[in-house]
Each structure stands twice: as structure tokens, then as C-alpha cells.
Short mmCIF file of C-alpha atoms in Angstrom, two decimals:
data_model
loop_
_atom_site.label_atom_id
_atom_site.label_comp_id
_atom_site.label_asym_id
_atom_site.label_seq_id
_atom_site.Cartn_x
_atom_site.Cartn_y
_atom_site.Cartn_z
CA UNK A 1 123.49 47.63 119.57
CA UNK A 2 123.43 51.34 120.47
CA UNK A 3 125.92 52.08 117.69
CA UNK A 4 123.75 50.20 115.21
CA UNK A 5 120.66 52.15 116.26
CA UNK A 6 122.59 55.41 116.00
CA UNK A 7 123.79 54.48 112.51
CA UNK A 8 120.26 53.59 111.44
CA UNK A 9 118.99 56.91 112.82
CA UNK A 10 121.61 58.83 110.86
CA UNK A 11 120.77 56.92 107.68
CA UNK A 12 117.08 57.62 108.18
CA UNK A 13 117.81 61.31 108.77
CA UNK A 14 119.96 61.52 105.66
CA UNK A 15 117.29 59.70 103.73
CA UNK A 16 114.63 62.15 104.86
CA UNK A 17 116.80 65.08 103.80
CA UNK A 18 116.98 63.58 100.30
CA UNK A 19 113.22 62.88 100.04
CA UNK A 20 112.78 65.23 97.09
CA UNK A 21 114.83 66.63 94.24
CA UNK A 22 118.21 67.71 95.71
CA UNK A 23 118.01 71.07 93.91
CA UNK A 24 114.51 71.89 95.15
CA UNK A 25 116.12 73.92 97.95
CA UNK A 26 117.05 76.47 95.27
CA UNK A 27 113.44 77.07 94.23
CA UNK A 28 112.52 80.73 94.14
CA UNK A 29 108.94 81.91 93.61
CA UNK A 30 108.26 85.33 92.15
CA UNK A 31 104.52 85.84 92.23
CA UNK A 32 103.29 82.77 90.31
CA UNK A 33 106.56 81.97 88.55
CA UNK A 34 109.07 79.34 89.69
CA UNK A 35 112.79 79.91 89.14
CA UNK A 36 115.51 77.36 89.87
CA UNK A 37 118.94 78.75 89.10
CA UNK A 38 121.08 75.55 89.23
CA UNK A 39 118.64 73.80 86.91
CA UNK A 40 118.30 76.95 84.76
CA UNK A 41 114.57 76.32 84.94
CA UNK A 42 111.50 78.55 84.83
CA UNK A 43 107.82 77.63 85.04
CA UNK A 44 104.80 79.94 84.91
CA UNK A 45 101.94 78.78 87.14
CA UNK A 46 98.50 80.34 87.54
CA UNK A 47 97.99 83.02 90.17
CA UNK A 48 95.55 80.90 92.18
CA UNK A 49 98.08 78.07 92.62
CA UNK A 50 99.70 78.26 96.04
CA UNK A 51 103.21 76.85 95.75
CA UNK A 52 104.35 75.12 98.93
CA UNK A 53 107.76 74.65 100.51
CA UNK A 54 108.76 71.00 100.11
CA UNK A 55 110.33 71.05 103.57
CA UNK A 56 106.80 71.22 105.00
CA UNK A 57 105.59 68.12 103.13
CA UNK A 58 105.66 64.59 104.57
CA UNK A 59 107.31 62.32 102.00
CA UNK A 60 105.06 59.41 102.96
CA UNK A 61 101.97 61.41 101.95
CA UNK A 62 103.54 62.41 98.66
CA UNK A 63 104.50 58.82 97.90
CA UNK A 64 100.92 57.70 98.53
CA UNK A 65 99.57 60.37 96.20
CA UNK A 66 101.83 59.26 93.31
CA UNK A 67 101.99 55.52 94.00
CA UNK A 68 100.08 54.64 90.82
CA UNK A 69 102.21 56.83 88.55
CA UNK A 70 105.00 54.63 87.21
CA UNK A 71 106.84 57.44 85.46
CA UNK A 72 107.70 59.49 88.58
CA UNK A 73 109.33 59.11 91.98
CA UNK A 74 109.20 61.33 95.06
CA UNK A 75 112.98 61.83 94.94
CA UNK A 76 112.50 63.75 91.67
CA UNK A 77 109.80 66.10 92.99
CA UNK A 78 110.90 69.68 92.41
CA UNK A 79 107.74 71.66 93.20
CA UNK A 80 104.27 71.17 94.62
CA UNK A 81 101.23 73.42 94.83
CA UNK A 82 97.47 73.46 95.31
CA UNK A 83 94.48 75.55 94.32
CA UNK A 84 91.65 76.58 96.62
CA UNK A 85 89.31 77.78 93.88
CA UNK A 86 87.71 75.91 91.00
CA UNK A 87 89.13 73.87 89.47
CA UNK A 88 90.56 72.54 92.76
CA UNK A 89 93.62 70.33 92.31
CA UNK A 90 97.14 69.46 93.42
CA UNK A 91 99.99 69.98 90.98
CA UNK A 92 103.35 68.16 91.09
CA UNK A 93 106.44 68.94 89.02
CA UNK A 94 109.13 66.26 88.67
CA UNK A 95 112.52 66.69 86.98
CA UNK A 96 114.60 63.68 85.95
CA UNK A 97 118.10 63.60 84.48
CA UNK A 98 118.29 61.76 81.15
CA UNK A 99 120.87 58.97 80.97
CA UNK A 100 121.72 60.08 77.45
CA UNK A 101 120.91 63.04 75.23
CA UNK A 102 117.39 62.80 73.84
CA UNK A 103 115.52 64.60 71.13
CA UNK A 104 113.47 67.47 72.56
CA UNK A 105 109.73 66.82 72.81
CA UNK A 106 107.27 69.61 73.56
CA UNK A 107 104.77 69.30 76.40
CA UNK A 108 102.52 66.32 75.74
CA UNK A 109 99.57 64.79 77.58
CA UNK A 110 100.53 61.15 78.19
CA UNK A 111 97.83 60.10 80.66
CA UNK A 112 94.25 61.09 81.46
CA UNK A 113 92.57 58.92 84.08
CA UNK A 114 88.86 59.51 84.73
CA UNK A 115 88.82 57.13 87.71
CA UNK A 116 91.69 58.67 89.71
CA UNK A 117 90.83 62.06 88.15
CA UNK A 118 94.43 62.79 87.21
CA UNK A 119 96.36 63.99 84.18
CA UNK A 120 100.07 63.57 83.43
CA UNK A 121 102.18 65.61 81.02
CA UNK A 122 105.74 65.09 79.85
CA UNK A 123 108.22 67.48 78.29
CA UNK A 124 111.67 66.32 77.15
CA UNK A 125 114.78 68.47 77.00
CA UNK A 126 118.06 67.04 75.67
CA UNK A 127 119.38 66.55 79.22
CA UNK A 128 116.24 66.44 81.37
CA UNK A 129 112.67 65.21 81.34
CA UNK A 130 109.89 67.06 83.16
CA UNK A 131 106.64 65.48 84.34
CA UNK A 132 103.66 67.55 85.41
CA UNK A 133 101.11 65.58 87.39
CA UNK A 134 97.75 67.14 88.31
CA UNK A 135 95.31 65.45 90.67
CA UNK A 136 91.75 66.72 91.22
CA UNK A 137 90.76 67.36 94.83
CA UNK A 138 87.12 66.36 94.31
CA UNK A 139 84.77 64.81 91.78
CA UNK A 140 83.26 68.13 90.72
CA UNK A 141 86.22 69.13 88.59
CA UNK A 142 86.12 68.52 84.86
CA UNK A 143 89.26 66.79 83.61
CA UNK A 144 89.12 69.16 80.64
CA UNK A 145 89.92 72.04 83.03
CA UNK A 146 92.90 70.11 84.40
CA UNK A 147 94.10 69.34 80.88
CA UNK A 148 93.80 72.99 79.85
CA UNK A 149 95.71 74.23 82.91
CA UNK A 150 98.32 71.49 82.57
CA UNK A 151 98.99 72.31 78.93
CA UNK A 152 99.58 75.95 79.83
CA UNK A 153 101.95 75.12 82.70
CA UNK A 154 104.01 72.42 80.94
CA UNK A 155 104.42 74.56 77.82
CA UNK A 156 105.64 77.48 79.92
CA UNK A 157 108.41 75.31 81.37
CA UNK A 158 111.82 76.17 79.97
CA UNK A 159 115.24 74.73 80.81
CA UNK A 160 118.75 75.90 79.91
CA UNK A 161 118.98 77.51 76.48
CA UNK A 162 115.17 77.62 76.27
CA UNK A 163 115.01 80.21 79.05
CA UNK A 164 114.06 83.54 77.49
CA UNK A 165 113.14 85.77 80.41
CA UNK A 166 115.60 86.67 83.17
CA UNK A 167 114.61 87.37 86.73
CA UNK A 168 115.38 90.97 87.72
CA UNK A 169 115.33 92.81 91.03
CA UNK A 170 112.66 95.05 89.57
CA UNK A 171 110.39 92.02 89.15
CA UNK A 172 111.19 90.81 92.66
CA UNK A 173 110.50 94.25 94.13
CA UNK A 174 107.20 94.62 92.28
CA UNK A 175 106.12 91.26 93.68
CA UNK A 176 106.82 92.22 97.33
CA UNK A 177 106.44 96.00 97.50
CA UNK A 178 102.81 95.93 98.59
CA UNK A 179 103.40 93.47 101.44
CA UNK A 180 103.16 94.96 104.95
CA UNK A 181 105.59 92.23 106.08
CA UNK A 182 108.94 93.95 105.55
CA UNK A 183 110.90 90.91 106.78
CA UNK A 184 109.41 88.76 104.05
CA UNK A 185 110.06 91.43 101.42
CA UNK A 186 113.68 91.76 102.58
CA UNK A 187 114.19 87.99 102.39
CA UNK A 188 112.88 87.85 98.83
CA UNK A 189 115.29 90.58 97.71
CA UNK A 190 118.20 88.91 99.50
CA UNK A 191 117.60 85.42 98.13
CA UNK A 192 116.42 86.10 94.58
CA UNK A 193 118.66 84.26 92.07
CA UNK A 194 119.38 87.34 89.98
CA UNK A 195 122.55 87.48 87.89
CA UNK A 196 125.40 89.20 89.75
CA UNK A 197 126.42 92.34 87.86
CA UNK A 198 127.35 95.82 89.11
CA UNK A 199 124.10 97.22 87.75
CA UNK A 200 122.01 94.49 89.37
CA UNK A 201 123.77 94.83 92.71
CA UNK A 202 123.18 98.59 92.71
CA UNK A 203 119.50 97.98 91.97
CA UNK A 204 119.33 95.41 94.77
CA UNK A 205 120.99 97.85 97.17
CA UNK A 206 118.43 100.58 96.46
CA UNK A 207 115.46 98.28 96.96
CA UNK A 208 116.92 96.70 100.10
CA UNK A 209 117.94 100.04 101.59
CA UNK A 210 114.40 101.32 101.11
CA UNK A 211 112.76 98.24 102.66
CA UNK A 212 115.30 98.19 105.51
CA UNK A 213 114.63 101.86 106.24
CA UNK A 214 111.05 101.01 107.20
CA UNK A 215 112.02 99.57 110.60
CA UNK A 216 114.61 100.46 113.26
CA UNK A 217 117.04 98.38 115.33
CA UNK A 218 118.12 96.98 111.99
CA UNK A 219 121.79 96.04 111.63
CA UNK A 220 121.37 95.30 107.92
CA UNK A 221 120.25 98.88 107.30
CA UNK A 222 123.05 100.29 109.44
CA UNK A 223 125.67 98.31 107.51
CA UNK A 224 124.20 99.29 104.16
CA UNK A 225 124.20 102.99 104.97
CA UNK A 226 127.69 102.95 106.47
CA UNK A 227 129.06 101.32 103.33
CA UNK A 228 127.11 103.69 101.10
CA UNK A 229 128.33 106.79 102.95
CA UNK A 230 131.96 105.80 103.55
CA UNK A 231 133.41 107.01 100.26
CA UNK A 232 131.32 110.19 100.24
CA UNK A 233 132.40 111.12 103.77
CA UNK A 234 136.08 110.66 102.87
CA UNK A 235 135.68 112.89 99.82
CA UNK A 236 133.95 115.67 101.76
CA UNK A 237 135.98 115.55 104.97
CA UNK A 238 138.77 117.95 103.85
CA UNK A 239 136.36 120.78 103.06
CA UNK A 240 133.94 120.13 105.92
CA UNK A 241 136.65 120.21 108.59
CA UNK A 242 137.21 123.87 107.71
CA UNK A 243 133.74 124.77 106.55
CA UNK A 244 131.96 123.78 109.75
CA UNK A 245 134.07 126.29 111.69
CA UNK A 246 132.64 129.16 109.64
CA UNK A 247 130.19 131.31 111.68
CA UNK A 248 127.97 131.71 108.59
CA UNK A 249 127.10 128.02 108.88
CA UNK A 250 123.97 127.77 111.01
CA UNK A 251 123.50 124.74 113.25
CA UNK A 252 120.64 122.98 115.04
CA UNK A 253 117.86 125.40 116.02
CA UNK A 254 119.66 128.12 114.08
CA UNK A 255 118.97 126.14 110.92
CA UNK A 256 115.22 126.30 111.54
CA UNK A 257 115.36 130.00 112.37
CA UNK A 258 117.37 130.84 109.24
CA UNK A 259 115.05 128.91 106.93
CA UNK A 260 112.05 130.54 108.61
CA UNK A 261 113.41 134.01 107.88
CA UNK A 262 114.32 133.21 104.28
CA UNK A 263 110.93 131.59 103.67
CA UNK A 264 109.25 134.97 104.27
CA UNK A 265 110.72 136.26 101.01
CA UNK A 266 109.16 133.64 98.73
CA UNK A 267 105.95 131.67 98.27
CA UNK A 268 107.69 128.34 97.81
CA UNK A 269 110.21 126.34 99.86
CA UNK A 270 111.57 123.16 98.29
CA UNK A 271 113.29 120.46 100.36
CA UNK A 272 114.50 117.17 98.93
CA UNK A 273 115.02 113.71 100.40
CA UNK A 274 116.78 110.48 99.65
CA UNK A 275 114.03 107.88 99.80
CA UNK A 276 115.95 105.48 102.05
CA UNK A 277 116.74 108.08 104.76
CA UNK A 278 113.91 108.36 107.33
CA UNK A 279 115.87 111.11 109.11
CA UNK A 280 115.21 113.40 106.14
CA UNK A 281 111.50 113.29 107.02
CA UNK A 282 112.31 114.07 110.65
CA UNK A 283 113.96 117.31 109.52
CA UNK A 284 111.01 118.20 107.29
CA UNK A 285 108.66 117.84 110.27
CA UNK A 286 110.77 120.31 112.26
CA UNK A 287 110.12 122.98 109.62
CA UNK A 288 106.32 122.72 109.68
CA UNK A 289 105.50 124.97 112.60
CA UNK A 290 107.71 127.85 111.48
CA UNK A 291 106.50 127.65 107.88
CA UNK A 292 102.90 127.59 109.06
CA UNK A 293 103.56 130.72 111.13
CA UNK A 294 104.89 132.33 107.95
CA UNK A 295 101.64 131.71 106.11
CA UNK A 296 102.45 128.50 104.26
CA UNK A 297 99.21 126.78 103.31
CA UNK A 298 100.08 123.65 101.31
CA UNK A 299 102.38 120.65 101.70
CA UNK A 300 103.12 119.25 98.24
CA UNK A 301 104.35 115.65 98.25
CA UNK A 302 105.89 113.92 95.26
CA UNK A 303 105.41 110.55 97.01
CA UNK A 304 101.59 110.63 97.07
CA UNK A 305 99.71 108.28 94.76
CA UNK A 306 96.91 109.81 92.62
CA UNK A 307 93.80 111.02 94.51
CA UNK A 308 95.30 110.16 97.90
CA UNK A 309 95.65 113.83 98.85
CA UNK A 310 91.86 114.25 98.87
CA UNK A 311 91.38 111.18 101.07
CA UNK A 312 94.06 112.23 103.56
CA UNK A 313 92.73 115.79 103.74
CA UNK A 314 89.35 114.31 104.71
CA UNK A 315 90.47 111.82 107.37
CA UNK A 316 93.73 113.41 108.57
CA UNK A 317 96.12 110.45 108.25
CA UNK A 318 97.62 108.15 105.58
CA UNK A 319 97.18 104.45 104.84
CA UNK A 320 99.51 102.10 102.96
CA UNK A 321 97.62 103.00 99.77
CA UNK A 322 98.80 106.61 100.05
CA UNK A 323 102.19 105.89 98.50
CA UNK A 324 105.02 103.39 98.74
CA UNK A 325 107.47 105.55 100.72
CA UNK A 326 104.70 106.79 103.00
CA UNK A 327 104.51 103.43 104.81
CA UNK A 328 107.77 104.34 106.57
CA UNK A 329 106.77 105.51 110.09
CA UNK A 330 108.40 108.94 109.89
CA UNK A 331 106.66 109.69 106.59
CA UNK A 332 103.38 108.77 108.27
CA UNK A 333 104.22 111.14 111.13
CA UNK A 334 105.08 113.85 108.62
CA UNK A 335 101.61 113.65 107.10
CA UNK A 336 99.80 113.44 110.46
CA UNK A 337 101.71 116.46 111.79
CA UNK A 338 101.04 118.48 108.64
CA UNK A 339 97.31 117.85 108.95
CA UNK A 340 97.39 118.62 112.67
CA UNK A 341 98.87 122.04 111.87
CA UNK A 342 96.32 122.73 109.14
CA UNK A 343 98.33 122.21 105.95
CA UNK A 344 96.45 121.19 102.82
CA UNK A 345 98.12 118.15 101.29
CA UNK A 346 98.57 117.98 97.53
CA UNK A 347 100.14 115.33 95.36
CA UNK A 348 101.98 116.96 92.49
CA UNK A 349 103.43 114.00 90.60
CA UNK A 350 102.83 114.27 86.86
CA UNK A 351 100.03 111.99 85.63
CA UNK A 352 100.07 113.21 82.02
CA UNK A 353 102.16 110.68 80.08
CA UNK A 354 102.23 112.93 77.03
CA UNK A 355 104.49 115.55 78.62
CA UNK A 356 107.85 115.55 80.39
CA UNK A 357 107.59 114.36 84.00
CA UNK A 358 109.54 117.33 85.41
CA UNK A 359 107.45 119.84 83.45
CA UNK A 360 104.24 118.15 84.56
CA UNK A 361 105.27 118.39 88.20
CA UNK A 362 106.11 122.09 87.81
CA UNK A 363 102.77 122.80 86.15
CA UNK A 364 100.89 121.09 88.97
CA UNK A 365 102.65 123.31 91.52
CA UNK A 366 102.00 126.38 89.37
CA UNK A 367 98.25 125.66 89.42
CA UNK A 368 98.21 125.73 93.24
CA UNK A 369 99.72 129.22 93.31
CA UNK A 370 97.37 130.48 90.61
CA UNK A 371 94.30 129.39 92.58
CA UNK A 372 94.88 132.04 95.26
CA UNK A 373 97.58 134.72 95.70
CA UNK A 374 97.74 133.79 99.39
CA UNK A 375 98.76 130.19 98.71
CA UNK A 376 102.30 129.31 99.79
CA UNK A 377 103.78 125.84 99.27
CA UNK A 378 106.26 123.65 101.09
CA UNK A 379 107.39 121.19 98.41
CA UNK A 380 108.87 117.89 99.59
CA UNK A 381 110.59 116.22 96.64
CA UNK A 382 113.02 113.48 95.76
CA UNK A 383 116.71 114.11 95.14
CA UNK A 384 117.52 116.31 92.11
CA UNK A 385 113.98 117.46 91.29
CA UNK A 386 114.74 120.70 93.20
CA UNK A 387 117.67 121.77 90.98
CA UNK A 388 116.94 125.33 89.85
CA UNK A 389 119.00 125.36 86.64
CA UNK A 390 119.40 123.07 83.67
CA UNK A 391 122.20 120.51 84.05
CA UNK A 392 123.83 117.98 81.72
CA UNK A 393 120.93 115.61 82.40
CA UNK A 394 118.36 118.26 81.45
CA UNK A 395 115.88 120.47 83.29
CA UNK A 396 114.39 119.34 86.54
CA UNK A 397 111.12 120.33 88.18
CA UNK A 398 112.45 123.44 89.98
CA UNK A 399 113.99 124.85 86.79
CA UNK A 400 110.69 124.49 84.92
CA UNK A 401 108.86 125.94 87.92
CA UNK A 402 111.00 129.11 87.87
CA UNK A 403 110.35 129.57 84.15
CA UNK A 404 106.60 129.07 84.50
CA UNK A 405 105.99 131.20 87.59
CA UNK A 406 108.86 133.73 87.50
CA UNK A 407 109.25 132.96 91.22
CA UNK A 408 112.50 132.09 92.96
CA UNK A 409 111.90 129.21 95.38
CA UNK A 410 114.07 128.60 98.42
CA UNK A 411 115.76 125.27 97.61
CA UNK A 412 117.39 123.12 100.30
CA UNK A 413 119.34 119.95 99.49
CA UNK A 414 119.77 117.46 102.36
CA UNK A 415 120.66 114.49 100.13
CA UNK A 416 124.16 115.23 98.86
CA UNK A 417 126.19 116.49 101.81
CA UNK A 418 127.22 113.82 104.32
CA UNK A 419 129.65 114.34 107.16
CA UNK A 420 130.50 113.56 110.75
CA UNK A 421 129.48 116.47 112.90
CA UNK A 422 128.54 116.92 116.54
CA UNK A 423 125.55 118.96 115.38
CA UNK A 424 122.27 117.37 114.35
CA UNK A 425 121.79 119.96 111.62
CA UNK A 426 124.15 122.22 109.69
CA UNK A 427 122.97 124.70 107.02
CA UNK A 428 125.61 125.59 104.42
CA UNK A 429 125.11 128.19 101.65
CA UNK A 430 125.87 126.73 98.23
CA UNK A 431 128.25 129.61 97.53
CA UNK A 432 130.64 128.14 100.10
CA UNK A 433 131.00 124.79 98.31
CA UNK A 434 130.23 125.46 94.63
CA UNK A 435 133.92 125.05 93.71
CA UNK A 436 133.76 121.43 94.86
CA UNK A 437 132.66 119.46 91.79
CA UNK A 438 130.49 116.91 93.58
CA UNK A 439 128.53 119.70 95.27
CA UNK A 440 128.15 121.88 92.19
CA UNK A 441 124.38 121.74 92.21
CA UNK A 442 122.04 124.70 91.60
CA UNK A 443 120.30 124.96 94.97
CA UNK A 444 120.39 127.66 97.65
CA UNK A 445 121.56 125.59 100.61
CA UNK A 446 122.91 122.21 101.63
CA UNK A 447 121.99 120.60 104.92
CA UNK A 448 124.06 118.03 106.78
CA UNK A 449 121.41 115.98 108.54
CA UNK A 450 122.69 113.84 111.42
CA UNK A 451 119.35 113.51 113.18
CA UNK A 452 118.18 110.22 114.65
CA UNK A 453 115.33 108.77 112.62
CA UNK A 454 113.67 107.20 115.68
CA UNK A 455 113.81 110.33 117.84
CA UNK A 456 110.59 111.08 119.71
CA UNK A 457 111.13 114.73 120.50
CA UNK A 458 111.64 117.78 118.33
CA UNK A 459 114.64 120.07 118.57
CA UNK A 460 112.65 122.56 120.62
CA UNK A 461 111.44 119.73 122.96
CA UNK A 462 107.82 120.34 121.97
CA UNK A 463 106.59 116.74 122.10
CA UNK A 464 106.17 115.00 125.46
CA UNK A 465 106.37 111.21 125.54
CA UNK A 466 106.17 108.28 127.93
CA UNK A 467 108.37 105.20 127.98
CA UNK A 468 107.00 101.68 128.11
CA UNK A 469 108.39 98.17 127.69
CA UNK A 470 106.65 95.17 126.20
CA UNK A 471 106.73 92.43 128.82
CA UNK A 472 109.14 89.52 128.11
CA UNK A 473 106.25 87.06 128.44
CA UNK A 474 104.89 88.41 125.16
CA UNK A 475 107.85 86.85 123.34
CA UNK A 476 108.22 83.64 125.36
CA UNK A 477 106.25 81.29 123.13
CA UNK A 478 106.93 82.90 119.77
CA UNK A 479 108.88 80.57 117.51
CA UNK A 480 110.79 83.17 115.49
CA UNK A 481 114.41 84.32 115.36
CA UNK A 482 113.33 87.83 114.40
CA UNK A 483 110.11 89.64 115.23
CA UNK A 484 108.93 92.79 113.49
CA UNK A 485 107.08 94.94 116.02
CA UNK A 486 104.75 97.62 114.68
CA UNK A 487 102.91 100.15 116.79
CA UNK A 488 99.75 101.67 115.33
CA UNK A 489 97.26 104.25 116.49
CA UNK A 490 94.41 102.04 117.66
CA UNK A 491 91.78 104.23 116.02
CA UNK A 492 93.52 103.80 112.64
CA UNK A 493 94.21 100.07 113.04
CA UNK A 494 90.62 99.34 114.04
CA UNK A 495 89.54 100.53 110.58
CA UNK A 496 92.41 99.69 108.22
CA UNK A 497 94.19 96.79 110.00
CA UNK A 498 97.44 95.97 108.17
CA UNK A 499 96.64 98.68 105.67
CA UNK A 500 97.55 101.23 108.36
CA UNK A 501 100.83 103.14 108.53
CA UNK A 502 102.65 102.37 111.81
CA UNK A 503 103.87 105.04 114.20
CA UNK A 504 106.90 102.90 114.91
CA UNK A 505 108.35 99.70 113.50
CA UNK A 506 111.33 97.94 115.02
CA UNK A 507 113.11 94.61 114.87
CA UNK A 508 113.55 92.37 117.90
CA UNK A 509 115.88 89.39 117.85
CA UNK A 510 115.49 86.49 120.25
CA UNK A 511 118.80 87.15 121.97
CA UNK A 512 117.96 90.76 122.75
CA UNK A 513 116.53 92.23 125.93
CA UNK A 514 113.04 93.76 125.83
CA UNK A 515 112.90 96.93 123.72
CA UNK A 516 111.91 100.28 125.19
CA UNK A 517 109.37 102.41 123.32
CA UNK A 518 108.44 106.08 123.72
CA UNK A 519 105.03 107.42 122.74
CA UNK A 520 102.72 110.24 123.65
CA UNK A 521 99.66 109.33 125.77
CA UNK A 522 96.96 107.50 123.83
CA UNK A 523 95.59 104.15 122.67
CA UNK A 524 97.77 101.89 120.55
CA UNK A 525 97.70 98.51 118.82
CA UNK A 526 100.88 96.42 118.93
CA UNK A 527 101.43 93.99 116.04
CA UNK A 528 104.03 91.19 115.81
CA UNK A 529 105.06 89.41 112.60
CA UNK A 530 107.92 87.20 111.45
CA UNK A 531 109.45 86.33 108.10
CA UNK A 532 107.22 83.24 107.94
CA UNK A 533 104.06 84.64 109.54
CA UNK A 534 102.39 87.94 108.69
CA UNK A 535 100.64 88.04 112.06
CA UNK A 536 101.66 86.13 115.18
CA UNK A 537 100.36 88.42 117.92
CA UNK A 538 98.18 91.55 118.20
CA UNK A 539 97.28 93.37 121.42
CA UNK A 540 96.35 96.86 122.64
CA UNK A 541 98.16 99.28 124.94
CA UNK A 542 96.93 102.47 126.60
CA UNK A 543 99.27 105.18 127.91
CA UNK A 544 97.48 107.43 130.37
CA UNK A 545 98.08 111.16 130.48
#
């Protein structure tokens, strides 16, 4: 008897797993578009339709909802969604395999029932037949609205050779980039059914590395960066083993002192970054105090969105609207520290689409210097924008800047030289490495940056912090394998909520011990989220002086 009951239980379990279309597990939603790679299917829904995971739906309820529709069965349900604005309705998409090849039939309304307030459409492909069933949620909806929406959805459905538009990582990224839930954004980039090519995988890497850089204690990020750096480190090791023994190479605090001295001889210092390296921003912060002492007045950021400089100069800190890369905690700290020291922030990205981007950036920097002969600028740019001479790929911002202003900026490249060194910072004159082809770039210095991106103190031990641990009880009842912990300044979070830029963001896995945090005295808001839930816990913490 027990064996029979066990067998029945297994059969019931297997039956429940097959409640809907077997390929529905491959559904991927990008904004309001459904992709299913095995079916080679795409459907464009409306933006106000919330598409649901079928795993969350009780099959008995679905069967009741479609019991009067002879053409469809729950086992063929591929997708389900609802609207919460007028017209309010439920929408069901069913895909059936044809027993034989049929003539294609475009989307057609085959049923319109004023009593049940439903409409049913059919579209036939040679191999498959799709049914779109829409059911009004209340009696206030006009069936004409349902018919109009249904026609649009069923006619957007394409299968196999009909598919015209491919999913790309750029589309996936644009759909998730504004989300403050980095775990959800990472999942979308990892699971998107994009064609596997070298170009696509490189694009995926860049987007994932950037998202992963936004939070610490992240093994995915560590693995990505190690793989990315491995080949470069092997290439550079032969020259660095000798080079780093040269007394002309400044290290650690000597790097800051050397740059400070050289900065006295120009009105412009340019430092670059790779956008998925938070430690590059940590180094930039270390330069602020010495540059300020040397009369530098402006911090020019390529990463700022239009008009955000004015807003930050008024309130003293950034929000998520300030710029995509600025949501990374160290970039937020960079801006807060700059304002604390009295720098004027300026965004210098070119907004004039009629001229070359690099030239437009250079002109914007030129205007700052022309406003006042006492203005001096620390320019924080991306990658090769700081190259001072024309290269095979053309002129970059710094080359145009030199032509326009007749000034020679101090240019420091921390993006191209990677190496294992016991020192946090090493400053290497370009003249020492210009014979090495991969480092033949027209800048004044290279920096090897081995700083920790989650460090809480500066090289000169200026910042004092306190340690605290979030009590284990905070995690006890949270049903999540991974928890993203963000720490905000309470004063900022009270106003901007999830639109705030965190001071710290870190990942906690269930199997891990409580994580130790270090912060200066003050009032903070702690925020927990998971891949499935944008907010599962929020509480405040005060660290006394």
C-alpha cells in the first residue's frame, strides 16, 4: 500500500511539473517582449502587461479560467500576464504543435464572447499554432479594447523563419541598467538567450563586469577580472620584474607626492579609469587633497549625465540619476569627497551631436579654463580619452585639448598596466616602457593600481572608521540564497530612497558568517534585497563618535 501511495505521489509530482508547455521554462522577458529560444518565438506585449512566471501559477486556477475554451489546454500554456490599468484583463498565450504541415494563417479573431467578456485569436505557422486568449477582469472593459490589443499582440508573434529581430546584450542591458537591484540585472544578463559569438560574449563580459563591480564579496566579479587580467599579466611580467626595481619608479605615498609636484606645473591633470574597476576611483580620491592644496578648483567627470553637475554642486552628493557608473559606491564616495574639499563638479561629455565627441569634450574643458585664469581642472576620464597624440584610431579628447588650449596636461593612465606587485601603487614614466608595443600610448605616466576597492582608509590613514556586524537574526527568516546588502547615508536615503547611491554594497550568501562593515560615525540605513525581491528588509543603524 505504501509503495502504491509513493508511486501515486511521484506521478502527481511529475504531472504538476508538466502542467504547462514544457518549453515555457525557457521564456525570457526583455522589457515587454517575450523570447523563447527553443521555440524560436518572439512576441511583443504592451508595457502595462505584467508577465508572470508560470511556476507561480496554480494549474487548477488556470484550468478553471479556460474551461469553456475548446481550442486550448493548460498543458500548452506558454505565457500568462495581466494588466492593472484600463483595459484590465488577463492574457494567455498557448502554443500547439501541428500534426502535419499547415498553410500559414495570419492572426485572426475566431471568438468574441460578450457574456464571458473574452476574445480568442489564432495564428497558424506551418509547424505550430498559436492561440491568444484575453479575458476581461471586470464588466467595465469594452471588448473593442481587448480586440484591438489582441490584434496587436498576435500579429507581433513570430516563429522560426518569421523572426526578424534578434535579442542582443545591448537590449538586455538597456532594459536592466536603471534597476537598483544589481542581482536581478546580473541574472538577466546571465540568462538572456543571445546567440553565442565571440563579439556577443565580449559584450556580455563588459556589461556583467560593470554590474558585478557595483558590489563586493562577489566571486563572479573576482573570476571575471582574474580571467580578463591573466593574459595581460603574463605579457607584462618580463618587463615589470625588472622595471619595478628601478628607483625612478615611485610607489605608494611617493606616487601621490610625485603627482602633486608635477601638477604644480600645469593647470590640468588627466586621470583615466576602466569603468569596471572600482579601485581606480579609490586612487582618484587619494589625489584630491594634494591637488586641492595646489589650487585645483574643478573636478571634471565624463560619467556625469547632463545637468547633474549643477544639482550635485547644490546638494553635495549624487543620486542614481547622476550617471550610470556613479551608482558604484566608490564613485559616490569620489563625488562626496570632492564636494567636501570644495571642488566644483562639471560634466564635460559632449552633448552636441553635430561635432566629434572627442572635440566636443575638449571644447567643454577649454571653456572652464577660459572663464577664469585661476581655474585648474582634475579631469577624470574613461580609458583612451586622455591620449595626447593622434593614433591610428584618430584624435582623442586630450589631443584636441592640447591643440585648442596650447596647454600640456599631466596625463596618467591606470587602465593599461596590470601586474603583481607588493605595492598598492606604482608610478612608471612612459619613457621607460614606450618600446613595449602594448604600452606605446601617448601619456606621461602609467600607474599599476593594486589597491583594494573596499578599503575604508586612505594611504595616509586620514579616515577613522568603526567596525560593526549585522546581527545573524536579521538573516534568519529571509528566504533567499543571496542577499544584496546596501548601506546608505540615512539623510540621503530618507529623501531619495532607492534612488540613492550606497556607501557600500556587498553580497551575503546563506552559508556565510555575518559580514563585518567599517564606517565612520554617523546615521545609516541598511537595505536588503534579493534576486526575486527588490526590498526584503530596511532598518537604521547609528555609530556613535
